[in-house]
Coordinates of C-alpha atoms in Angstrom, one line a residue:
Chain A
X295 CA 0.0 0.0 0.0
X296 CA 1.3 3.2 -0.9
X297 CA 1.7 6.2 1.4
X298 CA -0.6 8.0 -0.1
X299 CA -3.2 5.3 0.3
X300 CA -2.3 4.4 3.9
X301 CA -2.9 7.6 4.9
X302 CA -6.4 7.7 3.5
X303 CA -7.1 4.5 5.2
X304 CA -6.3 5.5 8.4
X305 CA -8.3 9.0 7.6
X306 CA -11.1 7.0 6.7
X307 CA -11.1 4.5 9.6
X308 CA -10.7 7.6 12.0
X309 CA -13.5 9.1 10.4
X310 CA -15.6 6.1 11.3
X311 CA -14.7 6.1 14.6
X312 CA -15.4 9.5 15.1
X313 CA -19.0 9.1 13.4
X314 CA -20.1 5.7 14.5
X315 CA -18.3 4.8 17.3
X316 CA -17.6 7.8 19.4
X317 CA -15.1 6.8 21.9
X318 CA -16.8 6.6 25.3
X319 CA -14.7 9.4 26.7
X320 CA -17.6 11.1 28.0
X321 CA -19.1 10.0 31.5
X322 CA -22.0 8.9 33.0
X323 CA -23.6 11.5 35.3
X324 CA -26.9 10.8 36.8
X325 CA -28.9 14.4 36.3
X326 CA -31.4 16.4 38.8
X327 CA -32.2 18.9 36.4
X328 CA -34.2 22.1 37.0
X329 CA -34.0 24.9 34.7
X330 CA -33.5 27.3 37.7
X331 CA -31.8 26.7 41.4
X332 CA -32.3 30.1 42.6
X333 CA -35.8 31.0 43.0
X334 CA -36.3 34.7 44.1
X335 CA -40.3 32.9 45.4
X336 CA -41.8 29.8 45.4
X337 CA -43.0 28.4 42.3
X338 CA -43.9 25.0 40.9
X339 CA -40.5 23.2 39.6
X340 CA -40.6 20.6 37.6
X341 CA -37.5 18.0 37.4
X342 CA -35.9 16.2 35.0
X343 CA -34.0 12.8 36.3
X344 CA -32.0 11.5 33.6
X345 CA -28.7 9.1 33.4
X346 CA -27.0 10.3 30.6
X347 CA -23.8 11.6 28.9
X348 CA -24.5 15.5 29.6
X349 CA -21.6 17.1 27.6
X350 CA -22.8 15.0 24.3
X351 CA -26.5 14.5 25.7
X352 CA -26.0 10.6 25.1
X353 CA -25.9 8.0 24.9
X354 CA -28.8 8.0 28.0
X355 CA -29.3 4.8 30.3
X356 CA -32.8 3.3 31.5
X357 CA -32.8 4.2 35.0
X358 CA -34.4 1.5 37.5
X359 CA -36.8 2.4 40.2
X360 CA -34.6 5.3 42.7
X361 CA -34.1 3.7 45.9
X362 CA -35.5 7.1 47.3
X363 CA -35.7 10.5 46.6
X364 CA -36.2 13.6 49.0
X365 CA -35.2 17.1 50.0
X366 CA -33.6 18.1 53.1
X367 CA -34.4 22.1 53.3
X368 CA -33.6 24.3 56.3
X369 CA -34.8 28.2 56.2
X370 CA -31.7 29.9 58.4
X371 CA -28.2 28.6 59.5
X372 CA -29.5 27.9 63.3
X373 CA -32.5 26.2 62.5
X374 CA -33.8 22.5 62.4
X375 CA -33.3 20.8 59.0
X376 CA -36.7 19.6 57.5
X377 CA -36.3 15.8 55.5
X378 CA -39.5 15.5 53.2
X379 CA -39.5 12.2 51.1
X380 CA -40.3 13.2 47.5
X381 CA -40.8 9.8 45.8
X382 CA -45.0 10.1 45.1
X383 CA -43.8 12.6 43.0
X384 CA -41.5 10.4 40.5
X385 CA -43.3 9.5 37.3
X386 CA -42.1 7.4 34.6
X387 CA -40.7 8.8 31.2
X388 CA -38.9 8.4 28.1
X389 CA -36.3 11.1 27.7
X390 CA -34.7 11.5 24.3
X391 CA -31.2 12.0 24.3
X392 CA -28.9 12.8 21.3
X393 CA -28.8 8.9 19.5
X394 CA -31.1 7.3 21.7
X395 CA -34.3 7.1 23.7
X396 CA -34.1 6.1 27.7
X397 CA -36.2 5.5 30.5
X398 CA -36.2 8.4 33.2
X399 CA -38.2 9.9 35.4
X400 CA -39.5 13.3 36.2
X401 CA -41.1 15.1 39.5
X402 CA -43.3 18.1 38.8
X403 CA -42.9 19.0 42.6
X404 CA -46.0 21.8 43.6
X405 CA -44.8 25.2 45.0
X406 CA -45.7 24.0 48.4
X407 CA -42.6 21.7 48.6
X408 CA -40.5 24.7 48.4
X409 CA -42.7 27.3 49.5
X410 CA -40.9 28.3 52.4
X411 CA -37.0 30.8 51.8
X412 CA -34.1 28.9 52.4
X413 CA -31.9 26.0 51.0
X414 CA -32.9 22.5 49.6
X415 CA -30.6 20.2 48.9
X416 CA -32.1 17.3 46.5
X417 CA -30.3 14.1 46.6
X418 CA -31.3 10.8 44.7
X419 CA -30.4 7.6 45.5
X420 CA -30.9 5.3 42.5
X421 CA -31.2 1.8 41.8
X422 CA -27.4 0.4 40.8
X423 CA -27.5 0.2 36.8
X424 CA -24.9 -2.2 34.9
X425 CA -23.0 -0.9 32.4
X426 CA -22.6 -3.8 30.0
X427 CA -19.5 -2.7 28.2
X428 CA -17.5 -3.1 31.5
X429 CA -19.9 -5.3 33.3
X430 CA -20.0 -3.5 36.5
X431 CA -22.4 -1.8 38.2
X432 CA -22.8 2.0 38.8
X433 CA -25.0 3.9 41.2
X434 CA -24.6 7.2 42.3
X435 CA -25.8 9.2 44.8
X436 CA -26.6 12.8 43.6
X437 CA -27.4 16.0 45.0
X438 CA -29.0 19.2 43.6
X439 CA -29.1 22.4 45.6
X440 CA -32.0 25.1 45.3
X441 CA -32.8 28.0 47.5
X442 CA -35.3 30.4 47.8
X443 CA -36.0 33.8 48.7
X444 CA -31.3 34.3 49.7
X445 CA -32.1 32.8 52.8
X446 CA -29.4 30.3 53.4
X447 CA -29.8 27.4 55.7
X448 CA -27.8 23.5 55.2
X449 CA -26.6 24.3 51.5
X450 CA -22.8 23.2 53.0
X451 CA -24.5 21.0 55.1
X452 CA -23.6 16.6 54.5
X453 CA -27.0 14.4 54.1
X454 CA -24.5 11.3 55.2
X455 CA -24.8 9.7 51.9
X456 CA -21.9 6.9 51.5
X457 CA -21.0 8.6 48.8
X458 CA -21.1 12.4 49.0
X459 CA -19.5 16.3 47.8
X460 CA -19.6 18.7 50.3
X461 CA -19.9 22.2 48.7
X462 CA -17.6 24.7 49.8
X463 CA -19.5 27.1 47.7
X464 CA -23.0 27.6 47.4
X465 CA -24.2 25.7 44.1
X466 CA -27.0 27.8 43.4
X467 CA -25.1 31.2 43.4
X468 CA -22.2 31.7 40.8
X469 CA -20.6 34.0 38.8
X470 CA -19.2 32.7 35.1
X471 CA -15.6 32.6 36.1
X472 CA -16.0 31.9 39.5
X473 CA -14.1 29.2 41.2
X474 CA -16.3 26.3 42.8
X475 CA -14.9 24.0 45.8
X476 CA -15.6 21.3 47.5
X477 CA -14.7 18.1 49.4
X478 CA -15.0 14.2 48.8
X479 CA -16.5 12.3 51.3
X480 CA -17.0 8.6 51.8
X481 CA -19.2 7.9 54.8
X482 CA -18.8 10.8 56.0
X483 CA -14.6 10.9 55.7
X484 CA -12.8 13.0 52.9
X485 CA -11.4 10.9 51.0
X486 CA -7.9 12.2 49.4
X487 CA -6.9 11.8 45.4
X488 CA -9.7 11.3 44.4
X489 CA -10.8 10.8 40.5
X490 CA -13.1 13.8 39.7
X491 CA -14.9 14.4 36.1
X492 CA -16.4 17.4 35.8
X493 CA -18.8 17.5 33.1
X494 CA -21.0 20.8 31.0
X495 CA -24.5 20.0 30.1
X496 CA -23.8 20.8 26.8
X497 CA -27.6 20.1 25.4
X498 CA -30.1 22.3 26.6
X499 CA -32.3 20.1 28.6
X500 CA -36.1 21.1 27.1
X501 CA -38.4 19.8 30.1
X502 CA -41.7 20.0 28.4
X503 CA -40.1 18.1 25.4
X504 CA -38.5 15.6 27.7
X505 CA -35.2 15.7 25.2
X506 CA -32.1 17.2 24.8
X507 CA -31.4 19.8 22.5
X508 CA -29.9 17.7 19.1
X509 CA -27.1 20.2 18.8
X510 CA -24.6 21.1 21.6
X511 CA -23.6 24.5 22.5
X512 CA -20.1 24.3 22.4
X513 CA -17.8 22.1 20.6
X514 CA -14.4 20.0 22.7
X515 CA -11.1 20.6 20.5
X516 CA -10.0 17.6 21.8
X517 CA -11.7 14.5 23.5
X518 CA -10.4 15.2 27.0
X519 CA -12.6 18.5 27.0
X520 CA -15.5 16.3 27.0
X521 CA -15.1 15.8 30.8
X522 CA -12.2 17.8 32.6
X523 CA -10.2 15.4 34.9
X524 CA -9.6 16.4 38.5
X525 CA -8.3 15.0 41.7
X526 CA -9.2 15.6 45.2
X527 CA -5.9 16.8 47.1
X528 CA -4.2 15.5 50.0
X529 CA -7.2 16.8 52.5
X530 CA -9.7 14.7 49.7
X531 CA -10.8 18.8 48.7
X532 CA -10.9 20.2 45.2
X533 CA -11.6 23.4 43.2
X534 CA -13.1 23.5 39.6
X535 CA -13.0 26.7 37.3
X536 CA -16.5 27.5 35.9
X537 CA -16.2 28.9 32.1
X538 CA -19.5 29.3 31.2
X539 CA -23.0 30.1 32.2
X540 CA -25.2 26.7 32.3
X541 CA -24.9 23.6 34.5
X542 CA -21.9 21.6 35.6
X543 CA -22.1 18.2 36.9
X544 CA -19.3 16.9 39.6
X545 CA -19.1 13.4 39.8
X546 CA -16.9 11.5 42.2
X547 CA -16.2 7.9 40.6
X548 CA -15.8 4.9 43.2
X549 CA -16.0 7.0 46.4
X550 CA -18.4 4.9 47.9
X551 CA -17.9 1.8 50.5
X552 CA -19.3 -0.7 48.9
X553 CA -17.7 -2.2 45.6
X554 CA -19.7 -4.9 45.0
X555 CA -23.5 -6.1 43.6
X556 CA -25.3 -8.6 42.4
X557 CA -22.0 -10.5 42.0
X558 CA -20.3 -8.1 39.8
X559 CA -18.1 -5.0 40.4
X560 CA -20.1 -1.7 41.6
X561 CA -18.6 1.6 41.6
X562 CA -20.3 4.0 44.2
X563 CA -20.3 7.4 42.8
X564 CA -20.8 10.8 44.3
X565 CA -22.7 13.8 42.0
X566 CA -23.0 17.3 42.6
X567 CA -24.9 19.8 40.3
X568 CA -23.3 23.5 40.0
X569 CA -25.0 26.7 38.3
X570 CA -23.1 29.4 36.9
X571 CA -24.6 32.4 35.4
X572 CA -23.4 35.3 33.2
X573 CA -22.6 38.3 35.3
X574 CA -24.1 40.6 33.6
Chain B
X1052 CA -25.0 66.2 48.8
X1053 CA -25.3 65.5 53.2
X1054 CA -23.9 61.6 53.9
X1055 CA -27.2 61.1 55.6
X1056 CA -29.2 62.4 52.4
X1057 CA -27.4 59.4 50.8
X1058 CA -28.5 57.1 53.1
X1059 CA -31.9 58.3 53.6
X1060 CA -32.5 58.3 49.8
X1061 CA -30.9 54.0 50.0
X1062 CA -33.0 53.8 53.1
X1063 CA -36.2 55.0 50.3
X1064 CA -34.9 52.6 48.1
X1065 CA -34.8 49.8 50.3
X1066 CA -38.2 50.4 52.1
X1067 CA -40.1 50.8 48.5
X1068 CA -38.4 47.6 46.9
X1069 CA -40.2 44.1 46.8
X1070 CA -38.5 42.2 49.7
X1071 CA -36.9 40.1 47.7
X1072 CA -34.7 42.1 45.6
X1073 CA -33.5 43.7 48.5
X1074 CA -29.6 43.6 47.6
X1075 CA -27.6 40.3 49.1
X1076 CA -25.9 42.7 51.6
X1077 CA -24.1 40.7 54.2
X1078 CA -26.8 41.2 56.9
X1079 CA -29.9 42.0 54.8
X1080 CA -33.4 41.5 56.1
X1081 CA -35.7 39.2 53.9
X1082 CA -38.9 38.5 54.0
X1083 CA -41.9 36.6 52.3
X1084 CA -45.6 35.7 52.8
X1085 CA -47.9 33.0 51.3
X1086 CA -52.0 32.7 52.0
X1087 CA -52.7 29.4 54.0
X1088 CA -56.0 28.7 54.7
X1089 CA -58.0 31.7 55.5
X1090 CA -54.5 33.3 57.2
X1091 CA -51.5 34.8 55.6
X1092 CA -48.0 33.6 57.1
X1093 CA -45.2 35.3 56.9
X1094 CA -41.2 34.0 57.0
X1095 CA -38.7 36.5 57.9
X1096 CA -34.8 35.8 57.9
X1097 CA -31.3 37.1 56.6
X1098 CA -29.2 36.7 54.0
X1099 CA -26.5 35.5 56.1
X1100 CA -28.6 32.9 57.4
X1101 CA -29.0 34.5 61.1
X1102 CA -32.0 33.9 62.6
X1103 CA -34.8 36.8 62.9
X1104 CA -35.6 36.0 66.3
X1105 CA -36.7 39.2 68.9
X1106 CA -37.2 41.5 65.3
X1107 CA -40.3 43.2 64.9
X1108 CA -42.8 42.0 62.2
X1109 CA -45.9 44.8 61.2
X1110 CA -49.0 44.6 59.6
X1111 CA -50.0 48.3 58.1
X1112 CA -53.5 48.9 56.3
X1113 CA -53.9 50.7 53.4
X1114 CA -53.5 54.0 55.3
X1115 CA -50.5 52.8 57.7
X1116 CA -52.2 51.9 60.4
X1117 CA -51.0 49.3 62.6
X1118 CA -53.3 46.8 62.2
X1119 CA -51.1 43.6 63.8
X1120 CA -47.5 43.3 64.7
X1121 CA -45.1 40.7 66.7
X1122 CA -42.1 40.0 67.9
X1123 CA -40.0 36.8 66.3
X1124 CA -39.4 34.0 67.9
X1125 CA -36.5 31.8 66.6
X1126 CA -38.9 30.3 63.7
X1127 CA -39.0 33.9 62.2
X1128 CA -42.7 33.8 61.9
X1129 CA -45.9 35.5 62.0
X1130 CA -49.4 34.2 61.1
X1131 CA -52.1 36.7 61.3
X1132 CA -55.8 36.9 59.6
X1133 CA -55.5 39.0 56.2
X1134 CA -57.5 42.3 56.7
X1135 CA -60.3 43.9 54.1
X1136 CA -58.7 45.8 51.5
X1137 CA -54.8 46.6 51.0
X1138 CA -51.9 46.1 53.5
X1139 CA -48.3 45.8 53.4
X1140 CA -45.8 43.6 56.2
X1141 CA -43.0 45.4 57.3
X1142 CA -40.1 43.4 58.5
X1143 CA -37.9 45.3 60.5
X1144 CA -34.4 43.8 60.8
X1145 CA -32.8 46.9 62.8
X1146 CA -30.2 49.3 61.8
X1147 CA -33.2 50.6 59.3
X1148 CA -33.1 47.9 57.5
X1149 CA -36.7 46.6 56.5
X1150 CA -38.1 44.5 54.1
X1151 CA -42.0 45.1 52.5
X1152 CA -44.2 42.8 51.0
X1153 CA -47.8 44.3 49.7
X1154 CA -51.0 42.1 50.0
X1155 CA -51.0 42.7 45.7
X1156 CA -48.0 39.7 45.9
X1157 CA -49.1 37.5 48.7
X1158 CA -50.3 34.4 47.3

């Protein structure tokens, strides 16, 4: 084969790759979505719960039944935190990703769930799915953070999960360019080195639609843009730049104690949902 | 210009804003109320998360009168029976700081 012709072939099996078989570089991050997490008053929020790919919005994974779902909110820094179980709420969908269709749910919560000011920090706790390419099994234990009205309350505040990210910052309030921190905790512990990917939801989640916007905001120059590697440091704490107005996902991979199920390998993740918006 | 016009005129500002875009100062006074029932309840706190406790909650008709006021305990609120007519809430977190809330956007 001539130079010329090798070259070609290899442009032409790259090009395959690329098109039909993107190279999983992208990770799975289980989604709470809302469109907004600060709420100047109470108003009727509907969710979107979706396992998915968020920077290439796919491919998405049928979620089982969530083990539970609730909101811990607390309206002040000295006052009681309030646990309210949200799981009547969780309906059945199909959410179309980009390439595929999945099972998901969604939780059109009333404004009396978060009719009161203060923080509430959503956290999901969902079935272990297996990821056949690896054959292992992957759960992981999210958290959104909302608030209402700028009165703080528990937004920094652990729910004990055995997989879990502390904020340092609140999630719901920050500046494009801001810096985000916070720490990696298994059972309660920091855990230090930790493998972080930090992910943008790149495809406008459309709620009413149940789908993902088919074309991405923003293009990677290179596939290890698609999720940014991190590592906890020495005190399991880390800090993550935030580019761009939107939603970041923070995913802790294999924080949790347990690393088995069903009789195959199960990696116990940890997912935290940041907003950044444009300060303008 | 007098430094006390300057902060009579914020003070305006403040008094005559919705409660909540009162600016994220570091100690701002916030406030909101919702109809439950046949009552109104109101949920007073600060941006720094402190508690409103001992503040002083009023309930002003539509020609200021006093109508209903309290003092916080630690929950930071104040249920009262909605009167005929207009009224505003006046939270009043100290230093002249207060926040308002007119019976137009209690819901």
């Amino acid at each position: 084969m001539s130079v010329r012709l090798r070259a070609a072939a290899a442009t032409a099996a790259a090009g395959a790759f690329a098109v039909g078989f993107p190279p999983l570089v992208s990770a799975h991050f289980q989604m709470l979505y809302v469109d907004e997490s600060a709420l100047t008053r109470a108003a009727e929020t509907p969710m979107a719960i979706v396992f998915t790919h968020p920077f290439r919005g796919g491919p998405t994974m049928d979620m089982g039944t969530p083990r539970s779902f609730y909101v811990v909110s607390q309206r002040g820094e000295d006052a009681a935190p309030v646990k309210t179980d949200l799981s009547k709420y969780l309906q059945r969908i199909e959410w179309q990703g980009v390439g595929n269709k999945a099972s998901a749910y969604q939780a059109k919560l009333p404004r009396e769930v978060v009719r009161s000011m203060g923080d509430y920090v959503f956290a999901l706790e969902p079935e272990p799915y297996l990821e056949k390419e690896e054959d292992k099994y992957i759960q992981q234990f999210t958290k959104m953070v909302m608030n209402v009205g700028g009165v703080p309350g528990n937004w920094d505040k652990p729910l004990g999960l055995p997989a879990e990210i502390q904020p340092l910052n609140k999630p719901y309030a920050n500046w494009v360019g801001g810096v985000f921190s916070g720490i990696v905790l298994s059972k309660g512990k920091p855990v230090p080195f930790a493998k972080i990917e930090l992910e943008y939801v790149n495809h406008a989640p459309d709620l009413a639609a149940k789908a993902f916007a088919a074309a991405g905001a923003i293009e990677a120059p290179h596939p290890a843009f698609d999720n940014i590697s991190v590592r906890t440091d020495a005190a399991g704490a880390f800090s993550i730049g935030l580019p761009r107005a939107g939603w970041w996902g923070i995913c802790a991979l294999g924080v949790g104690p347990l690393d088995k199920h069903a009789g195959k390998p199960l990696s116990q993740d940890a997912v935290l949902w940041v907003q950044a918006k444009d300060m303008k | 210009m007098s430094r006390g016009f300057v902060e009579t005129a914020a003070l305006l500002v403040f008094a005559t804003g919705l409660a909540w875009l009162t600016p994220a100062l570091a100690h701002a006074p916030l406030l909101d109320c919702y109809v439950e029932g046949d009552s109104v309840k109101c949920e007073a706190g600060f941006s720094d998360g402190t508690s409103a406790a001992g503040k002083k909650l009023s309930v002003l008709d539509a020609s200021h009168k006093l109508i209903a006021d309290a003092v916080l305990d630690k929950t930071g609120t104040f249920t009262f029976k909605p009167p005929q007519g207009d009224y505003q809430v006046v939270f009043d977190g100290g230093d002249n700081h207060t926040a308002t809330i007119y019976s137009t956007e209690i819901k």
